Short mmCIF file of C-alpha atoms and ligand atoms in Angstrom, two decimals:
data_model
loop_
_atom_site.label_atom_id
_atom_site.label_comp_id
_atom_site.label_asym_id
_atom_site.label_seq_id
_atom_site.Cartn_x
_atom_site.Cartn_y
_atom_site.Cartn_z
CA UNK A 99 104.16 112.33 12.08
CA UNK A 100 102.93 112.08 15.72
CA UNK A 101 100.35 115.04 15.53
CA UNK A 102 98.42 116.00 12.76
CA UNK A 103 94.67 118.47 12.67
CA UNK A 104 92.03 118.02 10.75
CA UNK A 105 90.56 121.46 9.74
CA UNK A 106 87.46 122.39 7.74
CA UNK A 107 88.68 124.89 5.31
CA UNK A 108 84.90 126.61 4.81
CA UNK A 109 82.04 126.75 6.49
CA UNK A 110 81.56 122.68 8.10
CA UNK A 111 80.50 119.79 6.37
CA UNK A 112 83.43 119.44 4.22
CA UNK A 113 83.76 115.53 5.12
CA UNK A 114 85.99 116.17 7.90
CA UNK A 115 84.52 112.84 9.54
CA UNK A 116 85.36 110.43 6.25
CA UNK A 117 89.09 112.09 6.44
CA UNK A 118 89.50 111.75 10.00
CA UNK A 119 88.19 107.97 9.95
CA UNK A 120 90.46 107.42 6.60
CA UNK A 121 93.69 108.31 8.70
CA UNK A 122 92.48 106.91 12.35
CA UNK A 123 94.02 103.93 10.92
CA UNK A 124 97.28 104.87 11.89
CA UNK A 125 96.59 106.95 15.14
CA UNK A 126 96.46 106.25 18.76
CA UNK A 127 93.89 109.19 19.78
CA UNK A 128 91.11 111.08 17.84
CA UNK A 129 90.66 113.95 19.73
CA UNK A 130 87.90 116.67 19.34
CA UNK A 131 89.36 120.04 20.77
CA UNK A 132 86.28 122.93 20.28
CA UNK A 133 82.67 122.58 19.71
CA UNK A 134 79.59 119.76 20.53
CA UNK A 135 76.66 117.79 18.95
CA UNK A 136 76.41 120.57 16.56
CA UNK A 137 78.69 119.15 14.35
CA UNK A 138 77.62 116.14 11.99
CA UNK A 139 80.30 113.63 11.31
CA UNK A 140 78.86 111.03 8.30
CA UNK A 141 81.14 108.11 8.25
CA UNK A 142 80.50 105.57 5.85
CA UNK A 143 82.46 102.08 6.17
CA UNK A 144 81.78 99.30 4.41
CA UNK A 145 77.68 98.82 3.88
CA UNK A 146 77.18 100.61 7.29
CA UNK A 147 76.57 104.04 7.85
CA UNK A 148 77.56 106.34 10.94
CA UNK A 149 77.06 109.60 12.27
CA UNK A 150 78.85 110.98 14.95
CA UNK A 151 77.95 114.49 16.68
CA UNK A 152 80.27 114.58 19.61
CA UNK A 153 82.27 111.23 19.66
CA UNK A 154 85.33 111.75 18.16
CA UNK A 155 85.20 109.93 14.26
CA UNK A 156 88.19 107.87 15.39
CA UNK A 157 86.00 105.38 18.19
CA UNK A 158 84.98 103.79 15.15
CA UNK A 159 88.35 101.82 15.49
CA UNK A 160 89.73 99.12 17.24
CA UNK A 161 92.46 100.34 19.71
CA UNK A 162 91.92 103.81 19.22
CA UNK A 163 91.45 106.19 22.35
CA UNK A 164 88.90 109.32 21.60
CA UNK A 165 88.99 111.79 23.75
CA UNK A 166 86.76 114.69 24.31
CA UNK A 167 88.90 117.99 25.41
CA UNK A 168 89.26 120.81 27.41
CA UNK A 169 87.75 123.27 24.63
CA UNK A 170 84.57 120.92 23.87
CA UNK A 171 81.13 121.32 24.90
CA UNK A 172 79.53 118.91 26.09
CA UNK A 173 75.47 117.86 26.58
CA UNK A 174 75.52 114.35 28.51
CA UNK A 175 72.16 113.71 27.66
CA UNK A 176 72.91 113.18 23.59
CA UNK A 177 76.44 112.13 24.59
CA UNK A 178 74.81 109.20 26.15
CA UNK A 179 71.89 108.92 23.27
CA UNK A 180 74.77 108.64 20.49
CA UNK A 181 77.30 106.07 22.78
CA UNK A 182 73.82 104.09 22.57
CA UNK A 183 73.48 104.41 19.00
CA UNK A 184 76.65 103.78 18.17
CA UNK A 185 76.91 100.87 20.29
CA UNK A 186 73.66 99.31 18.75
CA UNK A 187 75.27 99.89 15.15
CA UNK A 188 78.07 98.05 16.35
CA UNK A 189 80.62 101.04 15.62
CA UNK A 190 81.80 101.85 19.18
CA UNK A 191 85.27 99.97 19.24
CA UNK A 192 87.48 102.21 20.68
CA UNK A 193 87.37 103.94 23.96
CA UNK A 194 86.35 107.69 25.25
CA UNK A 195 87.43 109.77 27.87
CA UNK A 196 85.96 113.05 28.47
CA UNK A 197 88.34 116.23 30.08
CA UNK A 198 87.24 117.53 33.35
CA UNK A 199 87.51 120.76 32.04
CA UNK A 200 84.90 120.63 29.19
CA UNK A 201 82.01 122.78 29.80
CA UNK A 202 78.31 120.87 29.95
CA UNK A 203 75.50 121.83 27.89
CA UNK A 204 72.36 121.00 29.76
CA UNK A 205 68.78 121.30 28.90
CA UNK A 206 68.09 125.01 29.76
CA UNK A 207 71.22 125.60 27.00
CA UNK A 208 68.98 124.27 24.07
CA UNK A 209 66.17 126.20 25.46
CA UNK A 210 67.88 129.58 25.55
CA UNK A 211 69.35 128.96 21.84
CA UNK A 212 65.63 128.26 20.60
CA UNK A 213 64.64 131.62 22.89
CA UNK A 214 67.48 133.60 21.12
CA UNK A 215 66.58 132.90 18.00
CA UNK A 216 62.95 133.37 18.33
CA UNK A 217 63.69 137.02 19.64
CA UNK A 218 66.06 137.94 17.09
CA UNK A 219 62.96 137.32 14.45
CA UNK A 220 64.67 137.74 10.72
CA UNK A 221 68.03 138.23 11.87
CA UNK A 222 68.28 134.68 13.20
CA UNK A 223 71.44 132.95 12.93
CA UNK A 224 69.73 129.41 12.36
CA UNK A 225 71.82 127.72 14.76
CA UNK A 226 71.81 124.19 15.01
CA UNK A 227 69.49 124.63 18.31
CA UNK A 228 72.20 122.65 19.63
CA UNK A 229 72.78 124.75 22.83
CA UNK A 230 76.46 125.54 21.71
CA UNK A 231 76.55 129.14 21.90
CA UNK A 232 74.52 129.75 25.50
CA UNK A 233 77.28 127.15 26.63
CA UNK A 234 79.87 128.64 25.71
CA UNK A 235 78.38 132.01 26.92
CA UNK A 236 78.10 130.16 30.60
CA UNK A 237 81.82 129.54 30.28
CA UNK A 238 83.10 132.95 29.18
CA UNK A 239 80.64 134.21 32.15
CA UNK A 240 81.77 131.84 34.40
CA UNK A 241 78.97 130.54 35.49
CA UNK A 242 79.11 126.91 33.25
CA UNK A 243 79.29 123.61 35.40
CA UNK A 244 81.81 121.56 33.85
CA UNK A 245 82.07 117.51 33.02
CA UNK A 246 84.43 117.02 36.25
CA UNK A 247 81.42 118.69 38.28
CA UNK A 248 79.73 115.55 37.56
CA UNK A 249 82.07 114.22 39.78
CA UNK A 250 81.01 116.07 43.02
CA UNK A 251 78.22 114.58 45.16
CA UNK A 252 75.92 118.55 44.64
CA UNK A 253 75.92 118.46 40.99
CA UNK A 254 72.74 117.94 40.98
CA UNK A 255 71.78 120.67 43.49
CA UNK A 256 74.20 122.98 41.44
CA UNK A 257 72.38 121.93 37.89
CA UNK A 258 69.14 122.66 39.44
CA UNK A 259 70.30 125.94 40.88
CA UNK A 260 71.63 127.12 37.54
CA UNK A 261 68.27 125.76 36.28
CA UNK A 262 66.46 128.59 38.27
CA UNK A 263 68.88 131.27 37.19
CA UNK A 264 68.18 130.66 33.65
CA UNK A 265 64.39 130.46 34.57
CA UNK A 266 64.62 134.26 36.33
CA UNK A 267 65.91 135.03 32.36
CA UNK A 268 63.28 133.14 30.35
CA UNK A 269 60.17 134.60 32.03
CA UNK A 270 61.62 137.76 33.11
CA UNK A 271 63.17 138.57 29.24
CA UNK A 272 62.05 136.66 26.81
CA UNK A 273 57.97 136.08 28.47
CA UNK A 274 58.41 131.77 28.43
CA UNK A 275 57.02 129.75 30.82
CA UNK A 276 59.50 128.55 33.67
CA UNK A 277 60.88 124.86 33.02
CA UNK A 278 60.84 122.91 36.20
CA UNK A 279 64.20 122.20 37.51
CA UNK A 280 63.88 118.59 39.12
CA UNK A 281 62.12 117.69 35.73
CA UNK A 282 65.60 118.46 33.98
CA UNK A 283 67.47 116.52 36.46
CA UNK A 284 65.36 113.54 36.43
CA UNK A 285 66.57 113.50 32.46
CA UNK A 286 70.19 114.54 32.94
CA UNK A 287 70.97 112.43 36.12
CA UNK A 288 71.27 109.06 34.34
CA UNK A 289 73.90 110.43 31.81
CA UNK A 290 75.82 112.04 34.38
CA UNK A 291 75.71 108.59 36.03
CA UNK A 292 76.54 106.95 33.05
CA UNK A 293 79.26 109.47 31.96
CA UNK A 294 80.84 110.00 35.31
CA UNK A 295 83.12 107.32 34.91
CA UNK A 296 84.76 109.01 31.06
CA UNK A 297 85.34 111.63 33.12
CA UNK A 298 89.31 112.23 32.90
CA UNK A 299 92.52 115.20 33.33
CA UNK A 300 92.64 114.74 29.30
CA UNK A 301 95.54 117.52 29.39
CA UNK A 302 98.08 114.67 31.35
CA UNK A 303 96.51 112.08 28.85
CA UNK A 304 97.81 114.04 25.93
CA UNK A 305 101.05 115.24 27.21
CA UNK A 306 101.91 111.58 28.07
CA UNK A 307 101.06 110.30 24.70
CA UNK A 308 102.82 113.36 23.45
CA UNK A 309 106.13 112.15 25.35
CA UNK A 310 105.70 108.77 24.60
CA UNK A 311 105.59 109.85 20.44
CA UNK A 312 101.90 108.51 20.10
CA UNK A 313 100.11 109.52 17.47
CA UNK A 314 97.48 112.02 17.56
CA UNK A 315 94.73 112.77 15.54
CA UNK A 316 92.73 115.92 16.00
CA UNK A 317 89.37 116.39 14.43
CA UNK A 318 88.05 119.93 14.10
CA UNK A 319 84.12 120.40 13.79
CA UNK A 320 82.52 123.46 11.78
CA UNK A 321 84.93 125.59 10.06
CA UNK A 322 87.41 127.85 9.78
CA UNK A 323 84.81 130.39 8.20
CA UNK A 324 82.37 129.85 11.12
CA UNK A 325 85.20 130.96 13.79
CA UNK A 326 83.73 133.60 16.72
CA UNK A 327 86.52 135.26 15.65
CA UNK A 328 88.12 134.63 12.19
CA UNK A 329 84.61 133.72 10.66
CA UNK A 330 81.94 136.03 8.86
CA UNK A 331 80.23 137.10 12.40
CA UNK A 332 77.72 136.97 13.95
CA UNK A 333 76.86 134.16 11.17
CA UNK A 334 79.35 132.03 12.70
CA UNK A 335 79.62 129.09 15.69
CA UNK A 336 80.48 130.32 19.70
CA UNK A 337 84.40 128.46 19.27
CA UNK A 338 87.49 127.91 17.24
CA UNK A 339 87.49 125.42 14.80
CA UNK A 340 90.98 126.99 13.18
CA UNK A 341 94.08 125.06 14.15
CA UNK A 342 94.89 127.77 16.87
CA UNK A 343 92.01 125.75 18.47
CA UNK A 344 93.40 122.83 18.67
CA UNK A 345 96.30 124.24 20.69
CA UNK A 346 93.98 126.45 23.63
CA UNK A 347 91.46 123.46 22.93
CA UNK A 348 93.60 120.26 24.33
CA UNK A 349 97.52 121.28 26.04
CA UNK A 350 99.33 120.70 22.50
CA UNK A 351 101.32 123.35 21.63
CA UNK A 352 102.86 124.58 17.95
CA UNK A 353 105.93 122.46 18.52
CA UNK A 354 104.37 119.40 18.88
CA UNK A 355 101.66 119.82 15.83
CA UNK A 356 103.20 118.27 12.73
CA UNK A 357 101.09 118.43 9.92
CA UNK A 358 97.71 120.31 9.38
CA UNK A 359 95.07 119.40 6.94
CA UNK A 360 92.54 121.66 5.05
CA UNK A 361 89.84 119.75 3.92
CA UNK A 362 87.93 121.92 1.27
CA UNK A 363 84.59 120.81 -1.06
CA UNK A 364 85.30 121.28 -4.76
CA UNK A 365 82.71 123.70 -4.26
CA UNK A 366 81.25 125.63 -1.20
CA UNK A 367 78.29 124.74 1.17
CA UNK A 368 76.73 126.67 3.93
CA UNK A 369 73.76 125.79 6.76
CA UNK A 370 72.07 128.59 8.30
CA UNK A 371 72.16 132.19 7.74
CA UNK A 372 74.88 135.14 6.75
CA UNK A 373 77.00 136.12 3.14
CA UNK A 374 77.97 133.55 0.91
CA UNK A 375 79.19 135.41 -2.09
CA UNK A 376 79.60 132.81 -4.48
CA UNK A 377 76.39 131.20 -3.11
CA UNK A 378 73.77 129.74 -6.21
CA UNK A 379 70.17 130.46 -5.43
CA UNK A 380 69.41 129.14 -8.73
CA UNK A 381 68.94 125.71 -10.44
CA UNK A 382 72.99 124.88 -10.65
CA UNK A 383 72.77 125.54 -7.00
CA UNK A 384 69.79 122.75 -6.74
CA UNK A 385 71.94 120.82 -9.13
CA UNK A 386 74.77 120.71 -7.00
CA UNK A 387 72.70 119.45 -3.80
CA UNK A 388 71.45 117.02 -5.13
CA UNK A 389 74.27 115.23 -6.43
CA UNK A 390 76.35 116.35 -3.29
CA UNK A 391 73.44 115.28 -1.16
CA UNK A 392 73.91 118.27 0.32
CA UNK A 393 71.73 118.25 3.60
CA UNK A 394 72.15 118.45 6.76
CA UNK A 395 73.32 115.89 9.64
CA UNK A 396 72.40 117.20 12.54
CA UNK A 397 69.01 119.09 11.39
CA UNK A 398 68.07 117.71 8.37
CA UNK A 399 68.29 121.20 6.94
CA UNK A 400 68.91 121.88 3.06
CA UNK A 401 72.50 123.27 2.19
CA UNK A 402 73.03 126.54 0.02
CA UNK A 403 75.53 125.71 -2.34
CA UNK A 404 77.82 127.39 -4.69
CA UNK A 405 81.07 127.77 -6.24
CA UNK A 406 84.86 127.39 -5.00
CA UNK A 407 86.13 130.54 -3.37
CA UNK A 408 89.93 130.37 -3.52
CA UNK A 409 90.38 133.68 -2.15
CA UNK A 410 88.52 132.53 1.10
CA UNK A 411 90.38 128.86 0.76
CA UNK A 412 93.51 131.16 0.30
CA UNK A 413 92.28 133.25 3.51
CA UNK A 414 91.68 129.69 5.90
CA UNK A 415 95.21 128.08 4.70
CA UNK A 416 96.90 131.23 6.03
CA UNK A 417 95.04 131.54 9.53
CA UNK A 418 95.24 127.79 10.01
CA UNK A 419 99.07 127.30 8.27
CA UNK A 420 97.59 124.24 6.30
CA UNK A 421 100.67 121.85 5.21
CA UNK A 422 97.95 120.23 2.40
CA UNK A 423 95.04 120.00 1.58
CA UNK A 424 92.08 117.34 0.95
CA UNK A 425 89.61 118.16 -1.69
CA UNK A 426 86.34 116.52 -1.23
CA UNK A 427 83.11 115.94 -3.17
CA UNK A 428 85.15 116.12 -6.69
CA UNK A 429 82.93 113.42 -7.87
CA UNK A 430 79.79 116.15 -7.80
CA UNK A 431 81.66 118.17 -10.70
CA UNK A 432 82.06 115.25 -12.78
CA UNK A 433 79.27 115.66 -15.50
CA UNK A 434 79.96 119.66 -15.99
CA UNK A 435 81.74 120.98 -18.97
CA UNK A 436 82.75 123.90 -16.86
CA UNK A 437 83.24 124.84 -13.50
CA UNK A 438 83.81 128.51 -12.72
CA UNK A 439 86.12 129.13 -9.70
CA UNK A 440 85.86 132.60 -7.50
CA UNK A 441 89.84 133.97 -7.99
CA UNK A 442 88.93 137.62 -6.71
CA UNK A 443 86.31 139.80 -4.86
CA UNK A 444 84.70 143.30 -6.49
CA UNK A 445 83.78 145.08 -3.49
CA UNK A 446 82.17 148.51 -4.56
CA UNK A 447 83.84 148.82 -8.03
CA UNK A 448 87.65 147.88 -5.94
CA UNK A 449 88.65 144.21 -6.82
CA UNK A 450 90.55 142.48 -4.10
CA UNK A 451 92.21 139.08 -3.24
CA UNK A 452 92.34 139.25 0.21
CA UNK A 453 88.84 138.78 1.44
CA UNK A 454 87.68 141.40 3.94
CA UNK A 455 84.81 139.14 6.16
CA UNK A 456 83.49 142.21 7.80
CA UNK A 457 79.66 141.55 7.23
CA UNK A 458 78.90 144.78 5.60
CA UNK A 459 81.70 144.57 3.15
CA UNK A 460 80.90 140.62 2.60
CA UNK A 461 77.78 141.65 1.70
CA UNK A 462 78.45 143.98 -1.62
CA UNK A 463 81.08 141.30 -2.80
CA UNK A 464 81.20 140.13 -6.61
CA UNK A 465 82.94 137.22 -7.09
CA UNK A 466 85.23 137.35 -10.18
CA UNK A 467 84.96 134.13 -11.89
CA UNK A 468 87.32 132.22 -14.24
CA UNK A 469 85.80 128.97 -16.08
CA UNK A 470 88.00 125.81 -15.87
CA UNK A 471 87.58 123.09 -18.44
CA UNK A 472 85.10 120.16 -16.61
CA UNK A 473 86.83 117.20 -17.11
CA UNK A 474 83.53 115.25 -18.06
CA UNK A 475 84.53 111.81 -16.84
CA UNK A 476 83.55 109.26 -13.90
CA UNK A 477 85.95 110.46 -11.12
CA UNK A 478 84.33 107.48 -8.75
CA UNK A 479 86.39 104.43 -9.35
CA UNK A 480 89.72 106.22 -9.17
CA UNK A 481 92.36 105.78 -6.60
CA UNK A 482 95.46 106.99 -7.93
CA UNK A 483 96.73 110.54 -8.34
CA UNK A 484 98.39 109.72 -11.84
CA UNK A 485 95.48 107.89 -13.65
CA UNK A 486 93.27 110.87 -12.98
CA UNK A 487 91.86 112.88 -15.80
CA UNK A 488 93.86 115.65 -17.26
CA UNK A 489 91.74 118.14 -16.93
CA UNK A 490 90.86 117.45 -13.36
CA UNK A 491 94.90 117.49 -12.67
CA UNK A 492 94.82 120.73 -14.22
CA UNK A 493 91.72 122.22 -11.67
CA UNK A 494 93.80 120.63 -8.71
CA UNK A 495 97.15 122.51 -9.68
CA UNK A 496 94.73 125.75 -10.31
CA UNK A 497 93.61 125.51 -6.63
CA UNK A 498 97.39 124.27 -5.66
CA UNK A 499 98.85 127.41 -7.37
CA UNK A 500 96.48 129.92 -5.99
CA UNK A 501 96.22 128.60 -2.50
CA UNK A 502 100.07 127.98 -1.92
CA UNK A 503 99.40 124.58 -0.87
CA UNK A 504 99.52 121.15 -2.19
CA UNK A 505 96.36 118.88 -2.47
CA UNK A 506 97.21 116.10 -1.19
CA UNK A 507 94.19 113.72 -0.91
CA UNK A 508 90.90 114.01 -3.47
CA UNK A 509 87.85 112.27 -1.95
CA UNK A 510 85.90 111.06 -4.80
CA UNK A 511 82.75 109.62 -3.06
CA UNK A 512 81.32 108.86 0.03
CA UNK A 513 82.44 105.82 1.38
CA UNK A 514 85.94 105.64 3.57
CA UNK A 515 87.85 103.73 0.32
CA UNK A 516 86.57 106.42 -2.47
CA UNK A 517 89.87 108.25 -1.69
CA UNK A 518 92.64 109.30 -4.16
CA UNK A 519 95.78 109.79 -1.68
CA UNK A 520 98.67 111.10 -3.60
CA UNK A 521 101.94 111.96 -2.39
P1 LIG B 159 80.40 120.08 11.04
O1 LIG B 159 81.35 119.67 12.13
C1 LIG B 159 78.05 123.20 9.16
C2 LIG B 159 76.51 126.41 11.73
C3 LIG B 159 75.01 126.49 11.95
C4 LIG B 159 74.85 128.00 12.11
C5 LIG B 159 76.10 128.41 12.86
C6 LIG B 159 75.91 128.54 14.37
O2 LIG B 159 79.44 119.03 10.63
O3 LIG B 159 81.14 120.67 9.89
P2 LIG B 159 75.69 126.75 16.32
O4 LIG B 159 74.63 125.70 16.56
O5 LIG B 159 77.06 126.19 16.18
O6 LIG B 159 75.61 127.89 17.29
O7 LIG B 159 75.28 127.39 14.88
O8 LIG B 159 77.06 127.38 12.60
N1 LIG B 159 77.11 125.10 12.05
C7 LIG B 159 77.55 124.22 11.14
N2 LIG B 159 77.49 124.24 9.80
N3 LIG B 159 78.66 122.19 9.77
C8 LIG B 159 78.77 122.16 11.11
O9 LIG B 159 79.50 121.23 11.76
C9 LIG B 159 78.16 123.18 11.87
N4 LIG B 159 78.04 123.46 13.19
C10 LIG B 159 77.42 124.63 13.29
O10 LIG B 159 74.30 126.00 10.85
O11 LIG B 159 74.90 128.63 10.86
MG1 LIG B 160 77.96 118.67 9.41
#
């Protein structure tokens, strides 16, 4: 296999990271292809802890080349905060190139986000405040400076230009004080000195390694349910995290892409607002954060949580032509005697399969429910497909059946090893 995706099947924080650092082992390049910091990659290996935002997962290796693509956002100022972080933690082992052609998200970015939500009141999207959607706004306007402008000798001129543009909009529209543009600079200019250097045509860097039969490994961020376009919008992230992504998002094309991996949870998470019709405002819902430890990376925020939905899994392994699948956080199920599973929507009295994510229609869904047998053991020490229990071989050929794609890896805890690979 020379190039394989990483997808999240749901909406983020399926332990994409742990998966992506799992296989890194046998890549050349970790490559992120759409989003920023917004996503929140938790890598655990050995007694040390990591999080990445915007590094690719894969820089945690030896050897291993990460870069940062053509369809990524980029803010240099945490770029440089995490390389710092990562580098005190000892983790930063690999190397990391950055295209030219990913757009920058710069300080006035995270203040429109913050201004956007505060205007939209109770229809907030609770974004990760991250910047990521005015960015990519800039871009589709095209108006966004871009990393290889932090090659030219007026970027900062240019950033504090666009700096007064965006000032013109937060007084003039939504009545905030005007940020001072050389005040911005001062804090961006030594991580565009500092990143200048990363700064690389990433497109020739993967068509080489293409040619040359490296192997590739790319890591999507959010999910396939948070998509601008294939998600539940507006409750969704401003890029493509399906596997289409991956393609507009870095120069590979379809021919070259050889396998691409859904990673699911056993269950279903989800971090800011919109419909989550199998969510579980209830105790089983508490129940299931805290065993999952289901909060957030990046904010600190408190996942909703609730039950499988295989006609949404179903949906993502379509859009995204997933050749397997991981299933993470199995471990969380272990003590329950029974774990219902969503198998169909009821929307006004009409049951369906296919799920319609039009907001309005997501919004009077039923989930239809049928209880598989918990299998009421310790999954945690397990590392083999075979010695599994019974009943938890019978909820993964369930999901396999419904789906129409074979699980192929079951993450059983948190740490890199807690893997059952099967084959
Ligand atoms: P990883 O890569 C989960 C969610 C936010 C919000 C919506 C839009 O860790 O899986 P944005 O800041 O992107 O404009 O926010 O998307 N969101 C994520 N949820 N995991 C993520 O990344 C996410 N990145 C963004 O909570 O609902
Ligand atoms: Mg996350």
């Amino acid at each position: 296999m020379t190039v394989t995706a990483i997808i999240g099947a749901q909406w983020g924080d399926e332990g994409k990271g742990k998966l992506t650092h799992l296989l890194s082992a046998d890549h050349d390049i970790v490559l992120r292809y759409q989003g920023g910091a917004n996503a929140g990659h938790t890598i655990k290996d050995g007694d040390k802890t990591y999080r990445c935002r915007l590094v690719p997962s894969g820089v945690l290796r030896e050897g291993v080349r990460g870069l940062l693509c053509d369809g990524v956002v980029v803010n240099p100022v945490s770029l440089a905060e995490e390389l710092a972080e990562l580098r005190t933690a000892g983790g930063l082992r690999g190397s990391l190139q950055i295209s030219r052609h990913a757009h920058l998200v710069l300080p006035y970015h995270g203040l429109q986000d913050a201004f956007f939500e505060q205007a939209k009141g109770g229809g907030a999207l609770g974004t990760t405040l991250r910047g990521i959607g005015p960015a990519y706004a800039d871009k589709y306007f095209r108006v966004g400076l871009r990393a290889g402008d932090m090659l030219r000798p007026d970027f900062g001129e240019r950033m504090k230009q666009a700096a007064r543009r965006k000032n013109v909009l937060f007084s003039g529209y939504y009545g905030q004080a005007e940020e001072d543009p050389d005040a911005m600079w001062e804090k961006v200019q030594p991580a565009v000195e500092q990143l200048a250097p990363l700064v690389a045509d990433t497109l020739a860097l993967v068509r080489t390694a293409i040619r040359q039969r490296e192997r590739i490994l790319c890591e999507g961020a959010q999910g396939t349910l948070l998509d601008i376009d294939y998600g539940t919008y507006p409750y969704v992230t401003s890029s493509h995290p399906v596997s289409g992504g991956a393609f507009t998002g870095t120069g590979i094309n379809w021919r070259d892409m050889n396998s691409v991996i859904g990673v699911a949870k056993a269950y279903c998470t989800r971090v800011g607002a919109g419909p989550f019709p199998t969510e579980l405002p209830d105790e089983i819902g508490d129940m299931l954060r805290e065993r999952g430890g289901e909060f957030g990376t990046v904010t600190g925020r408190s996942r909703r949580c609730g039950w499988l939905d295989l006609p949404l899994l179903r949906y993502s392994a379509e859009l995204n032509g997933f050749t397997e699948l991981a299933l993470t956080k199995v471990d969380v199920l272990d003590e329950l005697d029974e774990i219902p599973v969503c198998v169909a929507w009821e929307i006004n009295g009409q049951k369906t399969e296919w799920p319609d994510l039009d907001i309005e229609a997501l919004e009077q869904a039923r989930p239809v429910y049928k209880r598989l047998p918990g299998w009421q053991a310790n999954t945690c020490g397990h590392r083999g497909m075979a010695d599994l229990p019974q009943r938890l071989k019978d909820y993964v050929r369930f999901i396999e059946d419904f789906v129409g794609v074979p699980v192929r890896m079951i993450s059983v805890g948190a740490e890199t090893g807690a893997t059952v690979v099967g084959a």
